[in-house]
Amino acid sequence: MKLSIKDTQDLNADTTLIPLDQNSALPETLNRLAVAWGIAPAILHKEFKADNSEVFAHRKGEARYFLLGLGKDPGYAETLRACRSFSHKFKQKLNAQLTVDLLTCPPRNPEQAAEAVANGLLLGTYQIGAFKSEKTEEHPLASADAALTLVSGENIAKAARTGMAVAETQMRIFDLVNAPSNKKLPTDLGAWAIESGRTYGYRVEVWDKKKIVDTGLHALLAVNQGSAFPPAFIIMEYVPEGGSPKGKIAVVGKGVTFDTGGLSIKPAANMHLMKSDMGGAAAVLGAMETAAKLKLPVHLIGIVPSTENSVDALAVKPSDVIDSYSGKTIEVIDTDAEGRLILADGLFYAVRHFQPDILIDLATLTGSAVRTFGYHAAALFANNDALAEQLTKAGDKVGERVWRLPIWDVYKEDIKSDIADVRNYSGRPTAGAIGAAKFLEAFIDNHPAWAHLDIAGVAFNDSEFATQKSATAFGIRLLIEYFENFANN
Ligand code: BES
Ligand code: ZN
Ligand code: ZN
């Protein structure tokens, strides 16, 4: 999609989108539009309240107008949501040229609005049917000659470009998470990373099984024992030109390409959803790509331990004691608590090898997080109040909510093993997300600024794109927002 910025309304534009807030100027604005369009103001007032994502369409000669409601006091998340929904729902009525008028109702923060508009309009072009033999008709804004014009009095080009750049990677990540496990083996995630690193200029190393054995990532290997496919350990590093004066951030993502539960096998009903158990890895891959593409001034390390969790005669069994890269031994009570095992090696490797200033992991880790927050927020755990606050604020801004839960030491009880250093599950159906976080904490080598995001409820969710749950790319925008703030403060 080509982008151009203008500072006057283009009277010749054939399709114009006019986003409108529910503010005190709305009645007056609607009056003016009604008069200009030759319709009775009373009708427009009745038909359009500017609720979020509400649309009023009007045609005047060749020109076509869409009023898009943003609701009251819209921020980044609300603007983005409305634009994404508009772009998706009205694709039949759009063409390759779209003008967005940000003058009629000037946003409070024009840069932020421009980024959200560009991001939302582009995300709305996403089509989920990658494996259909008959291709669905292309969204006009996704075509090669698509051109988006933003009309604003402000300097918003860079922000709009950022919105588009983020959306492009988010859609690549949608494809990755929506792909079934037979089309995305751990080695495929590795290949994705290598290709991305080559395109956007960051370093990628993908370890094969032999290197993983030689290095001693025993917990990753234990989960992989039951799989017909080899594991992969992906190491990414993005160093900005001139280095980063603020330090280094490591992000670690759970890359389970399919979670059957292993011998502690899951019930059949929702097992198909477990192709999304690499949602944490997806967030890390997407954030690395986006940060490199935007050339953010922050030094990043991305780590993705990846394997399938499957069933086999060789599979790890409940009661088995396994080793880990950290040297700690782990009693496997439940083979379905596999994410924390591979993260244990990923986290310890990130800390020991790279000494990051900040350590963040993302994982579709527990059903408990889903029972706690439903599908609306990720569970946040942190041993550092400032980091917890910064992540919460970043999430609020971009519409990816996180809410903090405690990791008090009273919960250490849950990971105490009689025969090994730790166990991977308490055996009780209580405080599951916290127990998992306490387990991870045992593998961060006392790092003083660690945060864990349990994204089980938000990585794969309902949306306008599909009748079933599908990928959200949760975490990319939040991490990018956090990285930007980290670099600028
Ligand atoms: N991948 C699942 C968690 C999950 C559940 C993600 C629902 C997305 C939606 C994880 O590996 C798992 O199975 N966790 C178990 C742990 C338990 C056995 C200690 C869980 O939460 O039930
Ligand atoms: Zn599991
Ligand atoms: Zn899992």
Short mmCIF file of C-alpha atoms and ligand atoms in Angstrom, two decimals:
data_model
loop_
_atom_site.label_atom_id
_atom_site.label_comp_id
_atom_site.label_asym_id
_atom_site.label_seq_id
_atom_site.Cartn_x
_atom_site.Cartn_y
_atom_site.Cartn_z
CA MET A 1 0.00 0.00 0.00
CA LYS A 2 1.42 3.34 -1.05
CA LEU A 3 0.99 6.21 1.35
CA SER A 4 0.68 9.91 0.73
CA ILE A 5 -0.06 12.75 3.07
CA LYS A 6 -1.97 15.90 2.16
CA ASP A 7 -2.87 18.93 4.18
CA THR A 8 -6.08 19.86 2.38
CA GLN A 9 -9.21 17.88 1.74
CA ASP A 10 -9.10 16.47 -1.75
CA LEU A 11 -12.40 17.24 -3.39
CA ASN A 12 -11.67 14.77 -6.19
CA ALA A 13 -11.11 11.76 -3.97
CA ASP A 14 -13.52 9.05 -4.98
CA THR A 15 -13.71 7.39 -1.57
CA THR A 16 -13.26 9.32 1.64
CA LEU A 17 -13.30 7.94 5.15
CA ILE A 18 -14.13 10.46 7.86
CA PRO A 19 -13.46 9.21 11.40
CA LEU A 20 -15.54 11.08 13.98
CA ASP A 21 -15.32 11.20 17.78
CA GLN A 22 -18.34 11.44 20.04
CA ASN A 23 -17.29 14.89 21.20
CA SER A 24 -19.12 18.15 21.76
CA ALA A 25 -18.42 19.30 18.20
CA LEU A 26 -20.18 16.27 16.68
CA PRO A 27 -23.65 17.86 16.17
CA GLU A 28 -22.10 20.86 14.44
CA THR A 29 -19.89 18.64 12.28
CA LEU A 30 -22.87 16.51 11.25
CA ASN A 31 -24.84 19.65 10.39
CA ARG A 32 -22.10 20.83 8.09
CA LEU A 33 -21.76 17.47 6.39
CA ALA A 34 -25.53 17.15 5.96
CA VAL A 35 -25.75 20.57 4.32
CA ALA A 36 -22.80 19.83 2.05
CA TRP A 37 -24.35 16.50 1.03
CA GLY A 38 -27.83 17.95 0.59
CA ILE A 39 -29.51 15.74 3.18
CA ALA A 40 -31.59 16.78 6.16
CA PRO A 41 -29.41 17.23 9.28
CA ALA A 42 -32.07 15.54 11.41
CA ILE A 43 -31.72 12.36 9.39
CA LEU A 44 -27.94 12.25 9.76
CA HIS A 45 -28.21 12.92 13.52
CA LYS A 46 -30.64 10.03 13.85
CA GLU A 47 -28.69 7.61 11.67
CA PHE A 48 -25.19 8.21 13.01
CA LYS A 49 -24.21 8.45 16.68
CA ALA A 50 -20.44 7.95 16.21
CA ASP A 51 -20.40 4.84 18.40
CA ASN A 52 -17.17 2.92 17.97
CA SER A 53 -17.07 1.12 14.60
CA GLU A 54 -20.45 2.55 13.52
CA VAL A 55 -20.52 3.42 9.80
CA PHE A 56 -22.69 5.80 7.78
CA ALA A 57 -22.27 5.60 4.00
CA HIS A 58 -23.19 8.39 1.61
CA ARG A 59 -22.79 8.79 -2.13
CA LYS A 60 -22.71 12.16 -3.85
CA GLY A 61 -22.27 11.86 -7.61
CA GLU A 62 -19.13 9.82 -8.18
CA ALA A 63 -17.81 10.50 -4.71
CA ARG A 64 -18.39 8.14 -1.86
CA TYR A 65 -18.13 9.01 1.82
CA PHE A 66 -17.99 6.88 4.93
CA LEU A 67 -18.42 8.34 8.38
CA LEU A 68 -16.69 6.09 10.90
CA GLY A 69 -17.59 6.40 14.57
CA LEU A 70 -14.74 6.19 17.07
CA GLY A 71 -16.78 6.53 20.25
CA LYS A 72 -15.96 8.79 23.18
CA ASP A 73 -12.41 10.02 23.67
CA PRO A 74 -10.81 7.42 21.39
CA GLY A 75 -7.19 6.44 21.97
CA TYR A 76 -4.91 4.32 19.85
CA ALA A 77 -6.72 1.06 20.55
CA GLU A 78 -10.23 2.38 19.80
CA THR A 79 -9.17 4.09 16.57
CA LEU A 80 -7.38 0.98 15.42
CA ARG A 81 -10.32 -1.28 16.25
CA ALA A 82 -12.80 0.88 14.32
CA CYS A 83 -10.54 1.18 11.26
CA ARG A 84 -9.77 -2.53 11.20
CA SER A 85 -13.43 -3.44 11.44
CA PHE A 86 -14.37 -0.90 8.74
CA SER A 87 -11.67 -2.11 6.37
CA HIS A 88 -12.73 -5.71 6.80
CA LYS A 89 -16.51 -5.25 6.64
CA PHE A 90 -16.56 -2.79 3.76
CA LYS A 91 -13.99 -4.43 1.51
CA GLN A 92 -16.64 -5.11 -1.17
CA LYS A 93 -17.43 -1.40 -1.35
CA LEU A 94 -13.89 -0.05 -1.28
CA ASN A 95 -11.48 0.41 -4.12
CA ALA A 96 -7.72 0.72 -4.29
CA GLN A 97 -7.77 4.45 -3.50
CA LEU A 98 -8.82 5.58 -0.06
CA THR A 99 -8.58 9.04 1.45
CA VAL A 100 -8.85 9.42 5.20
CA ASP A 101 -9.92 12.84 6.37
CA LEU A 102 -8.32 13.72 9.71
CA LEU A 103 -9.19 17.41 9.39
CA THR A 104 -12.96 17.31 9.86
CA CYS A 105 -12.52 15.92 13.38
CA PRO A 106 -8.85 16.51 14.26
CA PRO A 107 -7.61 13.80 16.63
CA ARG A 108 -6.17 14.85 19.96
CA ASN A 109 -2.93 13.08 19.14
CA PRO A 110 -2.57 13.19 15.33
CA GLU A 111 0.54 10.96 15.15
CA GLN A 112 -1.01 8.31 17.31
CA ALA A 113 -4.24 8.46 15.30
CA ALA A 114 -2.37 8.21 11.98
CA GLU A 115 -0.49 5.13 13.17
CA ALA A 116 -3.70 3.50 14.39
CA VAL A 117 -5.63 4.33 11.20
CA ALA A 118 -2.91 2.96 8.92
CA ASN A 119 -2.45 -0.12 11.09
CA GLY A 120 -6.17 -0.84 11.34
CA LEU A 121 -6.98 -0.32 7.67
CA LEU A 122 -4.18 -2.65 6.64
CA LEU A 123 -4.97 -5.32 9.25
CA GLY A 124 -8.55 -5.31 7.96
CA THR A 125 -7.27 -6.69 4.66
CA TYR A 126 -6.18 -9.95 6.30
CA GLN A 127 -7.60 -13.13 4.79
CA ILE A 128 -7.42 -16.33 6.72
CA GLY A 129 -8.00 -19.00 4.04
CA ALA A 130 -4.35 -19.74 3.27
CA PHE A 131 -5.03 -23.40 2.52
CA LYS A 132 -8.18 -23.00 0.41
CA SER A 133 -7.76 -24.16 -3.19
CA GLU A 134 -9.94 -21.33 -4.43
CA LYS A 135 -8.46 -18.00 -3.48
CA THR A 136 -10.80 -15.39 -2.06
CA GLU A 137 -10.96 -12.09 -3.87
CA GLU A 138 -8.17 -9.73 -2.91
CA HIS A 139 -8.97 -6.83 -0.60
CA PRO A 140 -8.63 -3.63 -2.67
CA LEU A 141 -6.29 -2.08 -0.10
CA ALA A 142 -4.02 -5.14 -0.34
CA SER A 143 -3.63 -4.84 -4.11
CA ALA A 144 -0.37 -3.74 -5.70
CA ASP A 145 -1.76 -0.36 -6.73
CA ALA A 146 -3.45 0.41 -3.39
CA ALA A 147 -2.96 4.00 -2.32
CA LEU A 148 -3.85 5.48 1.03
CA THR A 149 -3.99 9.25 1.43
CA LEU A 150 -4.15 10.78 4.87
CA VAL A 151 -5.35 14.34 5.08
CA SER A 152 -4.06 16.13 8.12
CA GLY A 153 -2.54 19.44 9.08
CA GLU A 154 0.18 17.65 11.02
CA ASN A 155 3.40 15.84 10.22
CA ILE A 156 2.12 12.29 10.44
CA ALA A 157 3.91 10.44 7.64
CA LYS A 158 6.36 8.59 9.87
CA ALA A 159 3.63 7.48 12.27
CA ALA A 160 1.44 6.22 9.45
CA ARG A 161 4.37 4.30 7.97
CA THR A 162 4.99 2.70 11.36
CA GLY A 163 1.36 1.62 11.52
CA MET A 164 1.68 -0.03 8.13
CA ALA A 165 5.00 -1.68 8.94
CA VAL A 166 3.61 -3.18 12.15
CA ALA A 167 0.48 -4.42 10.37
CA GLU A 168 2.53 -6.17 7.67
CA THR A 169 4.44 -8.18 10.25
CA GLN A 170 1.32 -8.82 12.31
CA MET A 171 -0.32 -10.39 9.26
CA ARG A 172 2.73 -12.58 8.62
CA ILE A 173 2.42 -13.68 12.23
CA PHE A 174 -1.33 -14.32 11.82
CA ASP A 175 -0.42 -16.74 9.03
CA LEU A 176 2.18 -18.47 11.17
CA VAL A 177 -0.11 -18.96 14.18
CA ASN A 178 -3.14 -19.91 12.07
CA ALA A 179 -1.11 -22.53 10.20
CA PRO A 180 -1.73 -26.11 11.37
CA SER A 181 1.11 -27.96 13.08
CA ASN A 182 1.84 -30.14 10.06
CA LYS A 183 2.71 -26.97 8.15
CA LYS A 184 4.86 -25.40 10.86
CA LEU A 185 7.35 -27.76 12.37
CA PRO A 186 9.91 -26.30 14.81
CA THR A 187 12.39 -26.19 11.92
CA ASP A 188 9.86 -24.12 9.94
CA LEU A 189 9.79 -21.52 12.71
CA GLY A 190 13.58 -21.50 12.43
CA ALA A 191 13.41 -21.01 8.66
CA TRP A 192 10.92 -18.17 9.15
CA ALA A 193 13.34 -16.44 11.52
CA ILE A 194 16.32 -16.88 9.19
CA GLU A 195 14.39 -15.44 6.26
CA SER A 196 13.14 -12.54 8.39
CA GLY A 197 16.62 -11.78 9.72
CA ARG A 198 18.00 -11.76 6.20
CA THR A 199 15.27 -9.41 4.99
CA TYR A 200 15.32 -6.94 7.87
CA GLY A 201 18.94 -7.08 8.93
CA TYR A 202 19.24 -8.91 12.23
CA ARG A 203 21.28 -11.92 13.25
CA VAL A 204 19.58 -15.32 13.45
CA GLU A 205 21.01 -18.65 14.51
CA VAL A 206 18.92 -21.81 14.52
CA TRP A 207 20.25 -24.77 16.44
CA ASP A 208 19.46 -28.28 15.26
CA LYS A 209 19.00 -31.25 17.57
CA LYS A 210 22.69 -32.10 17.66
CA LYS A 211 23.67 -28.62 18.79
CA ILE A 212 20.85 -28.67 21.35
CA VAL A 213 22.15 -32.01 22.70
CA ASP A 214 25.75 -30.76 22.73
CA THR A 215 24.77 -27.60 24.61
CA GLY A 216 22.64 -29.52 27.09
CA LEU A 217 19.16 -28.02 26.71
CA HIS A 218 17.84 -31.12 28.49
CA ALA A 219 14.38 -29.83 29.35
CA LEU A 220 13.68 -28.88 25.71
CA LEU A 221 14.94 -32.33 24.68
CA ALA A 222 12.74 -34.05 27.27
CA VAL A 223 9.59 -32.46 25.83
CA ASN A 224 10.80 -33.30 22.32
CA GLN A 225 11.33 -37.02 23.17
CA GLY A 226 7.76 -37.91 22.18
CA SER A 227 7.82 -36.08 18.87
CA ALA A 228 8.68 -37.45 15.44
CA PHE A 229 10.11 -34.04 14.52
CA PRO A 230 13.35 -32.53 15.80
CA PRO A 231 13.32 -29.49 18.09
CA ALA A 232 14.73 -26.09 17.16
CA PHE A 233 16.35 -23.44 19.31
CA ILE A 234 16.19 -20.02 17.69
CA ILE A 235 18.51 -17.22 18.74
CA MET A 236 17.97 -13.75 17.32
CA GLU A 237 19.91 -10.58 17.95
CA TYR A 238 19.15 -7.10 16.70
CA VAL A 239 21.82 -4.48 17.36
CA PRO A 240 20.86 -0.95 16.35
CA GLU A 241 23.40 1.14 14.48
CA GLY A 242 25.65 2.75 17.06
CA GLY A 243 24.54 0.29 19.75
CA SER A 244 22.02 0.99 22.48
CA PRO A 245 23.01 3.30 25.32
CA LYS A 246 20.07 2.07 27.39
CA GLY A 247 21.09 -1.57 27.45
CA LYS A 248 19.80 -4.89 26.29
CA ILE A 249 16.38 -6.54 26.38
CA ALA A 250 15.89 -10.30 25.99
CA VAL A 251 12.50 -11.71 25.00
CA VAL A 252 11.82 -15.43 25.21
CA GLY A 253 8.79 -17.10 23.61
CA LYS A 254 7.20 -20.54 24.05
CA GLY A 255 7.31 -22.27 20.68
CA VAL A 256 5.22 -25.42 21.12
CA THR A 257 3.99 -26.05 17.58
CA PHE A 258 1.34 -28.45 18.86
CA ASP A 259 0.43 -29.43 22.40
CA THR A 260 -1.30 -32.80 22.68
CA GLY A 261 -0.51 -32.77 26.39
CA GLY A 262 1.86 -35.69 25.89
CA LEU A 263 1.07 -38.83 27.93
CA SER A 264 -0.99 -36.59 30.26
CA ILE A 265 -3.06 -36.25 27.12
CA LYS A 266 -5.60 -33.47 26.62
CA PRO A 267 -9.31 -34.13 25.99
CA ALA A 268 -10.22 -34.16 22.29
CA ALA A 269 -12.81 -31.37 22.30
CA ASN A 270 -10.50 -28.36 22.07
CA MET A 271 -7.21 -30.00 21.23
CA HIS A 272 -7.21 -28.51 17.72
CA LEU A 273 -6.73 -25.07 19.27
CA MET A 274 -3.31 -26.19 20.47
CA LYS A 275 -1.73 -25.35 17.11
CA SER A 276 -1.62 -21.88 18.66
CA ASP A 277 0.67 -23.00 21.50
CA MET A 278 3.53 -21.17 19.78
CA GLY A 279 1.77 -17.82 20.35
CA GLY A 280 4.60 -16.64 22.63
CA ALA A 281 7.18 -17.53 19.97
CA ALA A 282 5.05 -15.69 17.42
CA ALA A 283 5.10 -12.54 19.55
CA VAL A 284 8.88 -12.75 19.88
CA LEU A 285 9.44 -13.40 16.16
CA GLY A 286 7.06 -10.59 15.23
CA ALA A 287 8.56 -8.11 17.69
CA MET A 288 12.12 -8.84 16.51
CA GLU A 289 11.12 -8.37 12.87
CA THR A 290 9.17 -5.19 13.56
CA ALA A 291 11.88 -3.65 15.73
CA ALA A 292 14.53 -4.34 13.09
CA LYS A 293 12.29 -3.03 10.33
CA LEU A 294 11.60 0.18 12.27
CA LYS A 295 15.29 0.40 13.25
CA LEU A 296 14.37 0.99 16.89
CA PRO A 297 17.36 2.22 18.92
CA VAL A 298 17.36 -0.73 21.31
CA HIS A 299 19.52 -3.84 21.54
CA LEU A 300 17.31 -6.94 21.44
CA ILE A 301 17.79 -10.63 21.99
CA GLY A 302 15.02 -13.03 20.94
CA ILE A 303 15.01 -16.65 22.08
CA VAL A 304 12.55 -19.32 20.93
CA PRO A 305 12.79 -22.90 22.15
CA SER A 306 10.53 -24.91 19.86
CA THR A 307 9.14 -28.44 19.79
CA GLU A 308 5.93 -30.35 19.49
CA ASN A 309 4.51 -31.95 22.65
CA SER A 310 3.41 -35.34 21.41
CA VAL A 311 2.74 -38.94 22.40
CA ASP A 312 5.06 -41.85 21.77
CA ALA A 313 6.70 -44.83 23.45
CA LEU A 314 9.73 -42.62 24.02
CA ALA A 315 7.72 -39.70 25.40
CA VAL A 316 8.61 -38.32 28.80
CA LYS A 317 6.36 -39.87 31.48
CA PRO A 318 4.69 -38.41 34.54
CA SER A 319 7.11 -39.05 37.44
CA ASP A 320 10.22 -38.89 35.22
CA VAL A 321 13.03 -36.75 36.54
CA ILE A 322 14.76 -34.73 33.84
CA ASP A 323 17.78 -32.44 33.70
CA SER A 324 17.79 -28.85 32.53
CA TYR A 325 20.31 -26.45 31.04
CA SER A 326 20.51 -24.66 34.41
CA GLY A 327 21.67 -27.86 36.12
CA LYS A 328 18.50 -28.08 38.23
CA THR A 329 16.60 -31.37 38.11
CA ILE A 330 12.88 -31.39 37.43
CA GLU A 331 10.27 -33.95 38.44
CA VAL A 332 7.67 -34.08 35.65
CA ILE A 333 4.32 -34.52 37.39
CA ASP A 334 2.25 -33.65 34.34
CA THR A 335 3.60 -33.83 30.79
CA ASP A 336 1.02 -31.21 29.75
CA ALA A 337 2.95 -28.61 31.75
CA GLU A 338 5.56 -28.66 28.98
CA GLY A 339 5.77 -24.95 28.18
CA ARG A 340 7.49 -24.14 31.46
CA LEU A 341 10.05 -26.89 30.77
CA ILE A 342 11.23 -25.51 27.45
CA LEU A 343 11.08 -21.94 28.80
CA ALA A 344 13.29 -22.99 31.71
CA ASP A 345 16.07 -23.70 29.21
CA GLY A 346 15.27 -20.65 27.09
CA LEU A 347 15.27 -18.25 30.04
CA PHE A 348 18.43 -19.65 31.61
CA TYR A 349 20.23 -19.53 28.28
CA ALA A 350 19.13 -15.91 27.69
CA VAL A 351 20.42 -14.81 31.08
CA ARG A 352 23.68 -16.78 31.13
CA HIS A 353 24.67 -16.12 27.57
CA PHE A 354 23.55 -12.53 27.02
CA GLN A 355 23.27 -10.88 30.47
CA PRO A 356 20.29 -8.75 29.42
CA ASP A 357 19.21 -5.75 31.49
CA ILE A 358 15.57 -6.72 31.03
CA LEU A 359 14.18 -10.24 30.64
CA ILE A 360 10.65 -10.81 29.32
CA ASP A 361 8.98 -14.08 28.38
CA LEU A 362 5.68 -14.66 26.64
CA ALA A 363 3.84 -17.98 26.63
CA THR A 364 0.45 -19.57 26.13
CA LEU A 365 1.22 -21.21 29.43
CA THR A 366 -1.86 -22.10 31.47
CA GLY A 367 -5.59 -22.74 31.28
CA SER A 368 -5.61 -21.06 34.68
CA ALA A 369 -4.82 -17.67 33.09
CA VAL A 370 -7.81 -18.18 30.79
CA ARG A 371 -10.08 -19.05 33.72
CA THR A 372 -8.87 -15.94 35.56
CA PHE A 373 -9.10 -13.29 32.82
CA GLY A 374 -11.18 -14.95 30.13
CA TYR A 375 -10.15 -13.81 26.67
CA HIS A 376 -9.59 -10.16 27.56
CA ALA A 377 -6.24 -9.87 29.29
CA ALA A 378 -2.91 -11.61 29.73
CA ALA A 379 -1.62 -12.45 33.19
CA LEU A 380 1.51 -10.51 34.07
CA PHE A 381 4.08 -11.64 36.63
CA ALA A 382 7.14 -9.62 37.49
CA ASN A 383 9.84 -9.38 40.14
CA ASN A 384 10.29 -5.70 39.35
CA ASP A 385 7.58 -3.08 39.98
CA ALA A 386 8.83 -0.54 37.44
CA LEU A 387 8.92 -3.14 34.68
CA ALA A 388 5.42 -4.36 35.60
CA GLU A 389 4.12 -0.82 35.46
CA GLN A 390 5.77 -0.04 32.13
CA LEU A 391 4.38 -3.20 30.51
CA THR A 392 0.90 -2.53 31.90
CA LYS A 393 0.96 1.02 30.56
CA ALA A 394 2.22 -0.08 27.14
CA GLY A 395 -0.52 -2.72 26.95
CA ASP A 396 -3.25 -0.27 27.95
CA LYS A 397 -2.17 2.15 25.28
CA VAL A 398 -2.15 -0.31 22.41
CA GLY A 399 -5.18 -2.29 23.52
CA GLU A 400 -3.30 -5.42 24.63
CA ARG A 401 -4.28 -5.61 28.28
CA VAL A 402 -2.13 -7.23 30.91
CA TRP A 403 -2.94 -7.49 34.61
CA ARG A 404 -0.47 -8.33 37.33
CA LEU A 405 -0.75 -11.34 39.63
CA PRO A 406 1.51 -12.02 42.61
CA ILE A 407 4.50 -14.36 42.82
CA TRP A 408 4.80 -14.42 46.60
CA ASP A 409 7.09 -17.06 47.99
CA VAL A 410 4.20 -18.82 49.74
CA TYR A 411 3.52 -20.32 46.29
CA LYS A 412 6.98 -21.93 46.23
CA GLU A 413 5.27 -24.84 47.97
CA ASP A 414 3.66 -25.66 44.61
CA ILE A 415 6.95 -26.48 42.90
CA LYS A 416 8.60 -28.33 45.80
CA SER A 417 9.62 -31.87 44.86
CA ASP A 418 10.62 -34.67 47.24
CA ILE A 419 13.08 -36.27 44.89
CA ALA A 420 14.24 -33.50 42.52
CA ASP A 421 15.08 -29.79 42.77
CA VAL A 422 11.64 -28.72 41.55
CA ARG A 423 8.49 -30.30 40.13
CA ASN A 424 6.56 -28.91 37.15
CA TYR A 425 3.10 -29.04 38.70
CA SER A 426 1.61 -28.98 42.18
CA GLY A 427 -0.97 -31.65 41.34
CA ARG A 428 -3.71 -29.33 42.57
CA PRO A 429 -6.18 -27.38 40.44
CA THR A 430 -5.46 -24.10 42.27
CA ALA A 431 -3.41 -21.00 41.37
CA GLY A 432 -2.17 -22.64 38.18
CA ALA A 433 -0.87 -19.53 36.45
CA ILE A 434 0.99 -18.46 39.59
CA GLY A 435 2.50 -21.92 40.09
CA ALA A 436 3.77 -21.84 36.50
CA ALA A 437 5.31 -18.39 37.08
CA LYS A 438 7.00 -19.63 40.28
CA PHE A 439 8.46 -22.50 38.28
CA LEU A 440 9.90 -20.12 35.66
CA GLU A 441 11.31 -17.91 38.40
CA ALA A 442 13.53 -20.82 39.45
CA PHE A 443 15.29 -20.60 36.05
CA ILE A 444 16.04 -16.89 35.68
CA ASP A 445 19.25 -17.08 37.69
CA ASN A 446 18.03 -14.37 40.11
CA HIS A 447 17.68 -11.82 37.32
CA PRO A 448 16.42 -8.58 38.92
CA ALA A 449 14.14 -7.36 36.11
CA TRP A 450 12.07 -10.25 34.76
CA ALA A 451 8.47 -10.26 33.56
CA HIS A 452 6.39 -13.21 32.40
CA LEU A 453 3.26 -12.76 30.28
CA ASP A 454 0.85 -15.71 30.28
CA ILE A 455 -1.00 -15.06 27.01
CA ALA A 456 -3.02 -18.31 26.92
CA GLY A 457 -6.34 -16.43 26.74
CA VAL A 458 -5.40 -13.74 24.26
CA ALA A 459 -3.10 -15.24 21.62
CA PHE A 460 -5.91 -17.04 19.81
CA ASN A 461 -9.25 -15.31 19.93
CA ASP A 462 -12.53 -14.39 18.30
CA SER A 463 -12.30 -11.71 15.60
CA GLU A 464 -14.02 -10.50 12.45
CA PHE A 465 -11.61 -12.58 10.36
CA ALA A 466 -13.01 -16.00 11.15
CA THR A 467 -15.90 -18.00 12.55
CA GLN A 468 -13.55 -19.83 14.94
CA LYS A 469 -10.81 -18.51 17.13
CA SER A 470 -7.76 -17.30 15.24
CA ALA A 471 -4.41 -15.60 15.70
CA THR A 472 -4.25 -12.14 17.30
CA ALA A 473 -0.48 -11.52 17.18
CA PHE A 474 -0.90 -10.41 20.80
CA GLY A 475 2.30 -9.03 22.24
CA ILE A 476 3.94 -7.54 19.14
CA ARG A 477 2.43 -4.11 19.52
CA LEU A 478 2.85 -4.18 23.28
CA LEU A 479 6.54 -5.09 23.01
CA ILE A 480 7.19 -2.48 20.32
CA GLU A 481 5.52 0.18 22.48
CA TYR A 482 7.59 -0.96 25.45
CA PHE A 483 10.84 -0.98 23.41
CA GLU A 484 10.16 2.55 22.16
CA ASN A 485 9.54 3.81 25.69
CA PHE A 486 12.63 1.97 26.94
CA ALA A 487 14.76 3.66 24.29
CA ASN A 488 13.33 7.13 24.89
CA ASN A 489 13.33 7.33 28.68
N1 BES B 1 -0.70 -24.89 26.28
C1 BES B 1 -1.34 -25.18 27.52
C2 BES B 1 -2.04 -23.98 28.12
C3 BES B 1 -3.21 -23.42 27.37
C4 BES B 1 -4.51 -23.73 27.75
C5 BES B 1 -3.03 -22.51 26.34
C6 BES B 1 -5.57 -23.17 27.08
C7 BES B 1 -4.10 -21.96 25.67
C8 BES B 1 -5.37 -22.27 26.04
C9 BES B 1 -0.31 -25.66 28.55
O1 BES B 1 0.79 -26.34 28.04
C10 BES B 1 -1.02 -26.59 29.47
O2 BES B 1 -1.50 -27.58 29.01
N2 BES B 1 -1.09 -26.23 30.74
C11 BES B 1 -1.74 -27.04 31.70
C12 BES B 1 -0.81 -27.16 32.89
C13 BES B 1 -1.27 -28.09 33.95
C14 BES B 1 -1.21 -29.51 33.47
C15 BES B 1 -0.36 -27.92 35.14
C16 BES B 1 -3.03 -26.33 32.10
O3 BES B 1 -3.02 -25.13 32.25
O4 BES B 1 -4.03 -27.01 32.25
ZN ZN B 2 0.47 -28.41 27.83
ZN ZN B 3 1.32 -25.87 26.05
#
